[in-house]
mmCIF file of C-alpha atoms in Angstrom:
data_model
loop_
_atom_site.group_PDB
_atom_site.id
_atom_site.type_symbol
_atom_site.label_atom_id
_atom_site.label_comp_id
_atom_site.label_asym_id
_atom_site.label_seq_id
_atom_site.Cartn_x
_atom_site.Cartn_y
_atom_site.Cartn_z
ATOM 1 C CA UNK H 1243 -3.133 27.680 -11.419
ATOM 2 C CA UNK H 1244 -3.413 24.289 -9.873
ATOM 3 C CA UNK H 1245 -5.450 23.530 -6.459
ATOM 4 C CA UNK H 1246 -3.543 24.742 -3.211
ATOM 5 C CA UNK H 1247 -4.180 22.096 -0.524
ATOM 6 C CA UNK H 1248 -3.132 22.957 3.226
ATOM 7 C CA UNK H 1249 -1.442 19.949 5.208
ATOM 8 C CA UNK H 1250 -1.504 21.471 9.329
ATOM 9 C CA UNK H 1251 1.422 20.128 11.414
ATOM 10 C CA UNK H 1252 0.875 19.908 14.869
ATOM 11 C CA UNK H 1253 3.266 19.309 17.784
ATOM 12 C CA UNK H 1254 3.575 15.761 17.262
ATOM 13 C CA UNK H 1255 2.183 15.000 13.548
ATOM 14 C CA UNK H 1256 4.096 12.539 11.932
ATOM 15 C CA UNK H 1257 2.943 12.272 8.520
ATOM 16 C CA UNK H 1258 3.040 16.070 7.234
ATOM 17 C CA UNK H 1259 5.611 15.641 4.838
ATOM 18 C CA UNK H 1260 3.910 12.276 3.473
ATOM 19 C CA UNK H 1261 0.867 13.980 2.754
ATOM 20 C CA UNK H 1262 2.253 17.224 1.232
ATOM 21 C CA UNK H 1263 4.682 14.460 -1.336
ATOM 22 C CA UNK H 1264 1.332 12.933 -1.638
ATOM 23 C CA UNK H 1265 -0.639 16.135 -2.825
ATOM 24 C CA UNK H 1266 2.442 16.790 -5.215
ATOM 25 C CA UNK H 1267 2.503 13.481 -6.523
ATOM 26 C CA UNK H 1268 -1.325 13.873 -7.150
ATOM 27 C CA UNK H 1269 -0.459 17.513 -9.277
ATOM 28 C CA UNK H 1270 -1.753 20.108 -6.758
ATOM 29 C CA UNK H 1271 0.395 22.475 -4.791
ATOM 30 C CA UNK H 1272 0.740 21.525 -1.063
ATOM 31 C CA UNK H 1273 0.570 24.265 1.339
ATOM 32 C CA UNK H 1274 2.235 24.157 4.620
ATOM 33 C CA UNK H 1275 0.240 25.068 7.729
ATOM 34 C CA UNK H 1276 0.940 25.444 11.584
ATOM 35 C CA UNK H 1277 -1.203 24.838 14.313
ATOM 36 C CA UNK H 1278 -0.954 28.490 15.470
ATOM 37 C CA UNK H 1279 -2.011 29.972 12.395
ATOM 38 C CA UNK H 1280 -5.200 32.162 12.889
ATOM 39 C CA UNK H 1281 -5.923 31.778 8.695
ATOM 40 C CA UNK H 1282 -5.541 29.073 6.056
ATOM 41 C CA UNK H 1283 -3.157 31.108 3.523
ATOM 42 C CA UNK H 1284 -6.601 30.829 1.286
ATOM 43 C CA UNK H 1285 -6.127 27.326 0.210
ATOM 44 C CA UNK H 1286 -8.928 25.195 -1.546
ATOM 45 C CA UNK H 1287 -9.058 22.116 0.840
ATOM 46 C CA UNK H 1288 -7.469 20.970 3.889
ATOM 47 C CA UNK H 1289 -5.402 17.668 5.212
ATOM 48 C CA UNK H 1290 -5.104 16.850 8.919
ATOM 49 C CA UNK H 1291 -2.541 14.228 8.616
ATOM 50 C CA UNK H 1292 -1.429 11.189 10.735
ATOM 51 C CA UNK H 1293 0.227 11.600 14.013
ATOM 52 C CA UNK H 1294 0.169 11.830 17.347
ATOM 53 C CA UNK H 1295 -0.822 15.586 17.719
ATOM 54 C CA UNK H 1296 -0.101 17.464 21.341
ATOM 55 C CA UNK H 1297 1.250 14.024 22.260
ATOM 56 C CA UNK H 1298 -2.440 12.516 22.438
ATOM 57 C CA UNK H 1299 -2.043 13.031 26.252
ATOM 58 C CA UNK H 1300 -5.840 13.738 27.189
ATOM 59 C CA UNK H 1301 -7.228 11.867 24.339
ATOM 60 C CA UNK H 1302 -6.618 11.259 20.768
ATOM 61 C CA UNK H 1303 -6.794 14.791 18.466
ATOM 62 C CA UNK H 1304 -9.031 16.458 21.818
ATOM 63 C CA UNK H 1305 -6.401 19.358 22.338
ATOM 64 C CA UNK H 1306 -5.350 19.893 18.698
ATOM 65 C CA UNK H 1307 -9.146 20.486 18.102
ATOM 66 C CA UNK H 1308 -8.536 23.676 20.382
ATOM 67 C CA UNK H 1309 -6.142 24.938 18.413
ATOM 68 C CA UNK H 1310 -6.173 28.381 16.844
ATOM 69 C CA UNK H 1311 -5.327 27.010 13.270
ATOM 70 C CA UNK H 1312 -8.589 25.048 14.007
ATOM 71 C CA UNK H 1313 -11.210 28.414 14.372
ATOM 72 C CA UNK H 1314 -10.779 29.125 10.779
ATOM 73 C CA UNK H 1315 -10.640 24.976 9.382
ATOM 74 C CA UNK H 1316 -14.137 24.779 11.460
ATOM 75 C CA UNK H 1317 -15.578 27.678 10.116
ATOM 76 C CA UNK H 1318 -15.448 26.917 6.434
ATOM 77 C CA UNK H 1319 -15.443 23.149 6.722
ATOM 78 C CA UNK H 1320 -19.178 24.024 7.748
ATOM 79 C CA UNK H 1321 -19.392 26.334 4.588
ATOM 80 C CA UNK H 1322 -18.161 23.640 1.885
ATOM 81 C CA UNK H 1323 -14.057 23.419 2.104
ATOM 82 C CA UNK H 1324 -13.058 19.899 1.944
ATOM 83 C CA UNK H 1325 -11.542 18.282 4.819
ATOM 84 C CA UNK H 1326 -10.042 15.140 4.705
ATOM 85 C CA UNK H 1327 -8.671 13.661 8.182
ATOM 86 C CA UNK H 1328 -6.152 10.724 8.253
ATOM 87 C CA UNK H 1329 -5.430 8.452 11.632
ATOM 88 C CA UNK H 1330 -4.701 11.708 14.004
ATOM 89 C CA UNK H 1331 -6.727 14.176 11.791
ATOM 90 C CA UNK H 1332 -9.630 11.825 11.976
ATOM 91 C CA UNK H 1333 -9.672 11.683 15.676
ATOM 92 C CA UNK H 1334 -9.501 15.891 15.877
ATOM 93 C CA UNK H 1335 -12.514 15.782 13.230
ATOM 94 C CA UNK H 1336 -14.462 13.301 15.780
ATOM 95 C CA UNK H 1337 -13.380 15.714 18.706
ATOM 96 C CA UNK H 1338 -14.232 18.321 17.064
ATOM 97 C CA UNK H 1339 -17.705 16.881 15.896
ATOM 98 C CA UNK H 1340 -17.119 17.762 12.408
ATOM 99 C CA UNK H 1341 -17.405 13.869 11.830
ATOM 100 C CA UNK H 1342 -19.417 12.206 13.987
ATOM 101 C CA UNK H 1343 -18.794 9.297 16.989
ATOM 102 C CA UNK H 1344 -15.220 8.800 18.416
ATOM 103 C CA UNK H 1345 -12.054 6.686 18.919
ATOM 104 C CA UNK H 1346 -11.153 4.297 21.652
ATOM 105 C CA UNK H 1347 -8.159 2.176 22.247
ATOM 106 C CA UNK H 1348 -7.710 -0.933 20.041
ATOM 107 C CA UNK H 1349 -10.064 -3.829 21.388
ATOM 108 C CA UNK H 1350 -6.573 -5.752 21.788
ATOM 109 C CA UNK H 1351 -4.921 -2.529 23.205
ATOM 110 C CA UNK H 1352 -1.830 -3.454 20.990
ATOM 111 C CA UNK H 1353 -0.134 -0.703 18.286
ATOM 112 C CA UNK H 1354 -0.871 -2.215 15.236
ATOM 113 C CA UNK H 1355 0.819 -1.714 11.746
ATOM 114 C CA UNK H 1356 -0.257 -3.300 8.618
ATOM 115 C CA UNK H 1357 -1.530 -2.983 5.403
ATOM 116 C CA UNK H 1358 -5.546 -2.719 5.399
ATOM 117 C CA UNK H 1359 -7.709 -4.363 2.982
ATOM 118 C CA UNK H 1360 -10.927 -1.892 2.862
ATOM 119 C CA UNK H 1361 -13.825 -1.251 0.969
ATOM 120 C CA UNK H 1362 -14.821 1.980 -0.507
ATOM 121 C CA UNK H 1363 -18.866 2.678 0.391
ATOM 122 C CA UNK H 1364 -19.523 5.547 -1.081
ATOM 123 C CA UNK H 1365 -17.670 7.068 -3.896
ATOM 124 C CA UNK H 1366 -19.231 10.280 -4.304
ATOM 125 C CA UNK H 1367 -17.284 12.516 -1.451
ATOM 126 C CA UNK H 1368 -15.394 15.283 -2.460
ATOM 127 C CA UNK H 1369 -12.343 12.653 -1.635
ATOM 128 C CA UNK H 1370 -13.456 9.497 -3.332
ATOM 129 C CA UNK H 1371 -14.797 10.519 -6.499
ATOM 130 C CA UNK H 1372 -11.792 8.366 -8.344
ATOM 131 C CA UNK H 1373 -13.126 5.401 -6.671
ATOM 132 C CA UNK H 1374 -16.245 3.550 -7.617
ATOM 133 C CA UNK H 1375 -18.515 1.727 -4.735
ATOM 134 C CA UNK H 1376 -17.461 -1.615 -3.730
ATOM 135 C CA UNK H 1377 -14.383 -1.049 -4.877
ATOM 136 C CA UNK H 1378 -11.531 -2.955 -2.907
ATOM 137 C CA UNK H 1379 -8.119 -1.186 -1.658
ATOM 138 C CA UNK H 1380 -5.350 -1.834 0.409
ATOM 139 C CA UNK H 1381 -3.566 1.115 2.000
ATOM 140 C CA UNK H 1382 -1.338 1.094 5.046
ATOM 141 C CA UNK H 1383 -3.049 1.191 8.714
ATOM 142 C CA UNK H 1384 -0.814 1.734 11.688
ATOM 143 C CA UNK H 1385 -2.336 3.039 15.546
ATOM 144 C CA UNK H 1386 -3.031 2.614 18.944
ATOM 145 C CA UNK H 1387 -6.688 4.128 19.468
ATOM 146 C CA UNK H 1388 -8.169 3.210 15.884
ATOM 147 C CA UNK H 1389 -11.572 1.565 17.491
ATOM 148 C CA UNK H 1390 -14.619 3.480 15.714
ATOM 149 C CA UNK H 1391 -17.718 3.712 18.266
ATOM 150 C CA UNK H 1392 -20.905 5.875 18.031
ATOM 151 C CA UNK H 1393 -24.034 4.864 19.510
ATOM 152 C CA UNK H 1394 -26.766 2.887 17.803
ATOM 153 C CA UNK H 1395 -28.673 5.746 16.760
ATOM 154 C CA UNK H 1396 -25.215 7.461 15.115
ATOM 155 C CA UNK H 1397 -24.350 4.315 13.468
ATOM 156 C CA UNK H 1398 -28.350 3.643 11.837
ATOM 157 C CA UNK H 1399 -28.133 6.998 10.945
ATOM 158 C CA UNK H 1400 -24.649 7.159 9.304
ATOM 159 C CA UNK H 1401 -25.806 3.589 7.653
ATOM 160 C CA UNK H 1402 -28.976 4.929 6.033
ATOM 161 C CA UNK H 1403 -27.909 7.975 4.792
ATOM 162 C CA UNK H 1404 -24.435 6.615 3.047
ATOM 163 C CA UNK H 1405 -22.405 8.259 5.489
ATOM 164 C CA UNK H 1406 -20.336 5.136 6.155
ATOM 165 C CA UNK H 1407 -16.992 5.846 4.043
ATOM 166 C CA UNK H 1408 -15.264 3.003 3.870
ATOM 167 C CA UNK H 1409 -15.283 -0.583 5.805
ATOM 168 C CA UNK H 1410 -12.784 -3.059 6.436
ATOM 169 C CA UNK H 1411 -12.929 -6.025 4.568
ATOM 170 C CA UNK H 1412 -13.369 -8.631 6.953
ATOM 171 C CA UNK H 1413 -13.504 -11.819 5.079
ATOM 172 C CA UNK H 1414 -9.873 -13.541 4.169
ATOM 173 C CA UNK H 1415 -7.109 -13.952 5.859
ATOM 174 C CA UNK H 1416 -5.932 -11.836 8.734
ATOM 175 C CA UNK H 1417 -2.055 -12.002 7.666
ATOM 176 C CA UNK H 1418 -3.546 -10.920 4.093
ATOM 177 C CA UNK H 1419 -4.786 -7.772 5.470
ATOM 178 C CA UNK H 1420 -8.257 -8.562 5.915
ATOM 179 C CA UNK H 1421 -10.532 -8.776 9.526
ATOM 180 C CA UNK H 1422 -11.306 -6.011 11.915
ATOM 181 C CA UNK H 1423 -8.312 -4.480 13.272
ATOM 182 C CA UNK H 1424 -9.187 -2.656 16.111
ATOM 183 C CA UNK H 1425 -13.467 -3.528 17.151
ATOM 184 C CA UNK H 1426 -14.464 -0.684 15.108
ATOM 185 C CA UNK H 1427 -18.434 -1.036 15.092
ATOM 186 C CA UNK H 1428 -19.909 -1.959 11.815
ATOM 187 C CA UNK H 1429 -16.140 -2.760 10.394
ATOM 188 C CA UNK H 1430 -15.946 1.042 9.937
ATOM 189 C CA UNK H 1431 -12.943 2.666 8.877
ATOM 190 C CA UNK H 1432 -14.106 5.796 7.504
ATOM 191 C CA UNK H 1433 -17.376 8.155 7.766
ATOM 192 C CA UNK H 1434 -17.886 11.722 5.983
ATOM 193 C CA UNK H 1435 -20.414 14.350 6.998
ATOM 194 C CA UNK H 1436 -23.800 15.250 5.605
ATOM 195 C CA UNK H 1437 -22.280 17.029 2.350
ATOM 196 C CA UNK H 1438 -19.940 15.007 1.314
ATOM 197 C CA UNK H 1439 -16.752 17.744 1.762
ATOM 198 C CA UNK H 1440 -15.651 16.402 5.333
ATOM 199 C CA UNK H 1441 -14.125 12.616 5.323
ATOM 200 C CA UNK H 1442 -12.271 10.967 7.757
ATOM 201 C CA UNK H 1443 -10.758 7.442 7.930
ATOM 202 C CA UNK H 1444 -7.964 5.550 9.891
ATOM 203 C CA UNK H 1445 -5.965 4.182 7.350
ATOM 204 C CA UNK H 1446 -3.140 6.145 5.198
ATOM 205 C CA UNK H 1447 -3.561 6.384 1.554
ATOM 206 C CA UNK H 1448 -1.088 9.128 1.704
ATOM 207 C CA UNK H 1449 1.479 6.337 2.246
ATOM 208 C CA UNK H 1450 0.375 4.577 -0.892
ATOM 209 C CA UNK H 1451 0.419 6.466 -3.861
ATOM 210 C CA UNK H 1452 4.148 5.618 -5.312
ATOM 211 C CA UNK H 1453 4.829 1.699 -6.504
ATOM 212 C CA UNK H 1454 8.118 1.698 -4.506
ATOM 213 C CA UNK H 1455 6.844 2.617 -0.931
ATOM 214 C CA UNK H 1456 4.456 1.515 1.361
ATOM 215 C CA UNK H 1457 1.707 -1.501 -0.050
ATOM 216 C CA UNK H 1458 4.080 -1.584 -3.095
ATOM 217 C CA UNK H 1459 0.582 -0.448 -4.850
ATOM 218 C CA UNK H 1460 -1.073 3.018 -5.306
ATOM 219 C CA UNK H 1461 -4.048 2.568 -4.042
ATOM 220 C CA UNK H 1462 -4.166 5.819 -1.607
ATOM 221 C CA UNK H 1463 -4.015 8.234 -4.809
ATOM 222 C CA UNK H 1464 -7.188 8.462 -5.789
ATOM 223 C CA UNK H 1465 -8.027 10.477 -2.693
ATOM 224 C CA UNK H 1466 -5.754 13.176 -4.207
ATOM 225 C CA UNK H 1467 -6.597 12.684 -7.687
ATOM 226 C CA UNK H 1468 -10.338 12.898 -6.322
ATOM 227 C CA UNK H 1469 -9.650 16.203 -4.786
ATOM 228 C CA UNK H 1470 -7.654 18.248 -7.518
ATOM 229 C CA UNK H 1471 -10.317 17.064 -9.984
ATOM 230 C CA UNK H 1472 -13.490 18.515 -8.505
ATOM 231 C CA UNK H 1473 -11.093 21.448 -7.120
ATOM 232 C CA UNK H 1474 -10.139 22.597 -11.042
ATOM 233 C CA UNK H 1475 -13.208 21.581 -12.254
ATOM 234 C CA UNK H 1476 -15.224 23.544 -9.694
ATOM 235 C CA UNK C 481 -7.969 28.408 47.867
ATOM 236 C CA UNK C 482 -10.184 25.376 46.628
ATOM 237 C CA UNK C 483 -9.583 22.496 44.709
ATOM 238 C CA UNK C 484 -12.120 21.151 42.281
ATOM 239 C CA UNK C 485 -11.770 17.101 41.460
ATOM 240 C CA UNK C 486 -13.557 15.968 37.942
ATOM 241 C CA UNK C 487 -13.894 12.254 37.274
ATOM 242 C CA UNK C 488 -14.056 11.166 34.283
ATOM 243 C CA UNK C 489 -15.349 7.720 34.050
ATOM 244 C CA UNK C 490 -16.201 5.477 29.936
ATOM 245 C CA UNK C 491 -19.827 5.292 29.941
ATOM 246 C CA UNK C 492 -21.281 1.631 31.661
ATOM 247 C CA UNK C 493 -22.122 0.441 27.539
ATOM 248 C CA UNK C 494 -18.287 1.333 26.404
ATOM 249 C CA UNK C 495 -16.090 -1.510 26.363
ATOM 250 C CA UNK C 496 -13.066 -0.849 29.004
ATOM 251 C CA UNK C 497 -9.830 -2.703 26.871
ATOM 252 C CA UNK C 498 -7.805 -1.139 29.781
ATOM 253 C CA UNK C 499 -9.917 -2.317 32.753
ATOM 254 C CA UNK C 500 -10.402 -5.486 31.619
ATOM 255 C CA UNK C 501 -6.607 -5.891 31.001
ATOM 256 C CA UNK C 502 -5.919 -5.078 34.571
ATOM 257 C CA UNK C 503 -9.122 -6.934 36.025
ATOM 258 C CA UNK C 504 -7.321 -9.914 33.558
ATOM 259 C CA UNK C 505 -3.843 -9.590 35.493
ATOM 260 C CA UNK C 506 -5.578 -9.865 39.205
ATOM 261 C CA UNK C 507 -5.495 -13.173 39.754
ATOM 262 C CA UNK C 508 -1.637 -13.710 38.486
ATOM 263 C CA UNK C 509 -1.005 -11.545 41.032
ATOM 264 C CA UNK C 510 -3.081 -13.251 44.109
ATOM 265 C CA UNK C 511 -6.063 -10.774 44.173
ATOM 266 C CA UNK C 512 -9.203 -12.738 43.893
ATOM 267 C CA UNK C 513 -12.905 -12.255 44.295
ATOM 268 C CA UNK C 514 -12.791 -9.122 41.556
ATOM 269 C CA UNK C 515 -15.147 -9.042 39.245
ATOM 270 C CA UNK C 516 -14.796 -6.088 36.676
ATOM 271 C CA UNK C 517 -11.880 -3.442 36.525
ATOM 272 C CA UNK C 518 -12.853 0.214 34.981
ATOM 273 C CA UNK C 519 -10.231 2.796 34.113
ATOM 274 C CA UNK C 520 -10.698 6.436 34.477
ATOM 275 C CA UNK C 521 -9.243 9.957 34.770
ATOM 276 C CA UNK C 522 -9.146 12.175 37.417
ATOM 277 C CA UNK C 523 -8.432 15.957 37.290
ATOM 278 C CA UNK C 524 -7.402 18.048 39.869
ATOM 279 C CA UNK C 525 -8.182 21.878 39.703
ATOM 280 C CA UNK C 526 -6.906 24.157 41.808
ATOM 281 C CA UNK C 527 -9.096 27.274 42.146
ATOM 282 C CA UNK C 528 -8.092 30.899 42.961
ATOM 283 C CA UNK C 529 -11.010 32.584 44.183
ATOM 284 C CA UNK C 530 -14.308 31.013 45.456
ATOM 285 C CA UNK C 531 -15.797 28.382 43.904
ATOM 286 C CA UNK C 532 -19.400 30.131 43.656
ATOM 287 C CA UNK C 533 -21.976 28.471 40.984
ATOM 288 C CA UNK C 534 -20.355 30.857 38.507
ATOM 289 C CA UNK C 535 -17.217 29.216 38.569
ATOM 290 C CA UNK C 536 -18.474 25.337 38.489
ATOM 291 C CA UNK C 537 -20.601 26.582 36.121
ATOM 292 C CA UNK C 538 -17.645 27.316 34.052
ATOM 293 C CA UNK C 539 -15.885 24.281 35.058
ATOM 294 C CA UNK C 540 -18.427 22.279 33.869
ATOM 295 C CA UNK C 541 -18.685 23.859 30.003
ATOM 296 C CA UNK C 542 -14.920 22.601 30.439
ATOM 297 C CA UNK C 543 -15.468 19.182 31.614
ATOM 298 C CA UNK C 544 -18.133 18.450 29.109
ATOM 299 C CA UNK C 545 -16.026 20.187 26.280
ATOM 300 C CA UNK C 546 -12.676 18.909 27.299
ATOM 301 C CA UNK C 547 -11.727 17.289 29.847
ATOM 302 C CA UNK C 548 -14.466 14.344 28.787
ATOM 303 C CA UNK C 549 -15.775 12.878 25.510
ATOM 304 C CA UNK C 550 -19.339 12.882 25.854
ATOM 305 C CA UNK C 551 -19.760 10.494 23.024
ATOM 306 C CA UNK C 552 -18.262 7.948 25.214
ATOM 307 C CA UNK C 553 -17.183 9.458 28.787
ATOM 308 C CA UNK C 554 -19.593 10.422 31.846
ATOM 309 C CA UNK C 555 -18.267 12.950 34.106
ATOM 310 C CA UNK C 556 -18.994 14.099 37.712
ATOM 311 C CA UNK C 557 -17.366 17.345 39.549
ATOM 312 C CA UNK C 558 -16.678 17.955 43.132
ATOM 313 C CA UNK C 559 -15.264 20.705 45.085
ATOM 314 C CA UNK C 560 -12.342 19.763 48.281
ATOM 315 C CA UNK C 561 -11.535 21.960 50.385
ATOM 316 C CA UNK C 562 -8.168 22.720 50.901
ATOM 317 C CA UNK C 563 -6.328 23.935 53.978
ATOM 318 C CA UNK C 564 -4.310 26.632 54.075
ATOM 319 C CA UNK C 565 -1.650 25.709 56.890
ATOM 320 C CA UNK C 566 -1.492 22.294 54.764
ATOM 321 C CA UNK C 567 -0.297 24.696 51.773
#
């Protein structure tokens, strides 16, 4: 039996089928979910994936956070299941203050689609664990409200404690990849809760994990390697 | 029959990209003199019943739940009468 990861589509995800390939392509079993489901088919970790979910009409991820699939994911992300949120799944973890601060528009209020040079902070979430610290990736970034804010407090706190995920590499050259994309404060691009199980980030590793698509590089799979591993090891 | 108008306005310390791209377009468009430009929402509820404390008590767990972001929005909740012949 291999690890059975749920991928929830929402009215207006995108990136549900990217993921799930992703999971596969990783060697776990990807498990379809809908927004309306009132249970999680009993799978071992969960992916809210890219997207624009109920259309982002109020704000970013704020209604898909009320949805029923949503009771249960909230429920036993608080007991230990891992969580990872990508782009749109991100923003419902912020809205749902599973992950703390939120997303605001781009500083330059343009779409932007690119591939992201970033650095990975902390290496020891249940997502990263096929990383080591410092390590540098590049993995495809592409929204509209991608700007990471939190007050000063949130952001000392997420500092000292190793909470800030990954960063975006800001020196370089901006057609390279490199710079902050969006104002994010502190250059962050990713976060993860207290225990290490919930991680969110804006970027899309799940569109990086085959050589022929994508950054032309693999650099998203770890986050699925990292999962499966500490999922049949557990 | 009363309607119940929340604001929602980004916090003074949140950067307005919006705002300032409209405050930015004024003066192509002859309106000088203005200073700053802020962006918000504005929600219109309409109300069966009376709006007692019970009910803005509710609206309010749905305004600060909701219809605003805390971590970044302020929000402030009025009620408007609304006349029946003008239904």
């Amino acid at each position: 039996m291999t690890a059975r990861i749920g991928v929830v589509t929402f009215p207006g995800s995108l990136d549900d089928r990217d993921t799930q390939r992703a999971i596969r392509v990783a060697g776990a079993e990807p498990v379809a979910l809908w927004h309306k489901d009132k249970d999680l088919k009993q799978v071992d970790a969960v992916v809210l994936c890219g997207g624009f979910s109920y259309g982002d009409y109020l704000r970013a991820g704020a209604i898909a956070r009320f949805s029923p699939v949503m009771e249960p994911l909230l429920e036993q992300a608080k007991a230990g299941l891992p969580v990872l949120g990508i782009c749109n799944g991100f923003q419902i973890l912020t809205e749902a203050h599973l992950l703390p601060g939120t997303m605001l528009r781009n500083d330059h209020l343009h779409f932007i689609c690119r591939d992201q040079k970033l650095r990975v902070e902390n290496a020891e979430t249940a997502w990263t664990t096929d990383y080591t610290a410092g390590q540098e990736i590049s993995i495809p970034l592409k929204n509209n409200d991608g700007q990471y804010v939190a007050d000063a407090y949130t952001l000392d706190q997420l500092e000292a404690e190793g909470r800030v995920a990954f960063r975006y590499l800001v020196r370089g050259e901006a057609a390279d990849g490199y710079g902050n994309p969006n104002g994010s404060q502190r250059d962050i691009a990713g976060v993860t809760n207290e225990a290490g199980n919930v991680v969110g980030l804006m970027p899309h590793p799940e569109h990086a994990v085959e050589p022929l698509i994508g950054t032309g590089r693999t650099d998203g799979l770890p986050f699925f390697t990292s999962i499966l591993k500490k999922l049949v090891n557990a | 029959m009363a309607r119940v108008v929340v604001d929602v306005m980004l916090k003074p310390e949140i950067l307005d990209p919006q705002g300032q791209a409209v405050q930015r377009a004024l003066p192509r468009l002859g309106f000088d003199g203005i200073s700053d430009v802020r962006q918000g929402k504005r929600f219109e509820l309409e109300v069966d019943g009376p709006v007692d404390e019970a009910a803005l008590a509710r609206i309010h767990d749905l305004a600060e739940s909701f219809l605003a972001n805390t971590v970044i929005e302020d929000f402030s909740i009025r009620v408007e009468e609304v006349a029946e012949a003008a239904k």
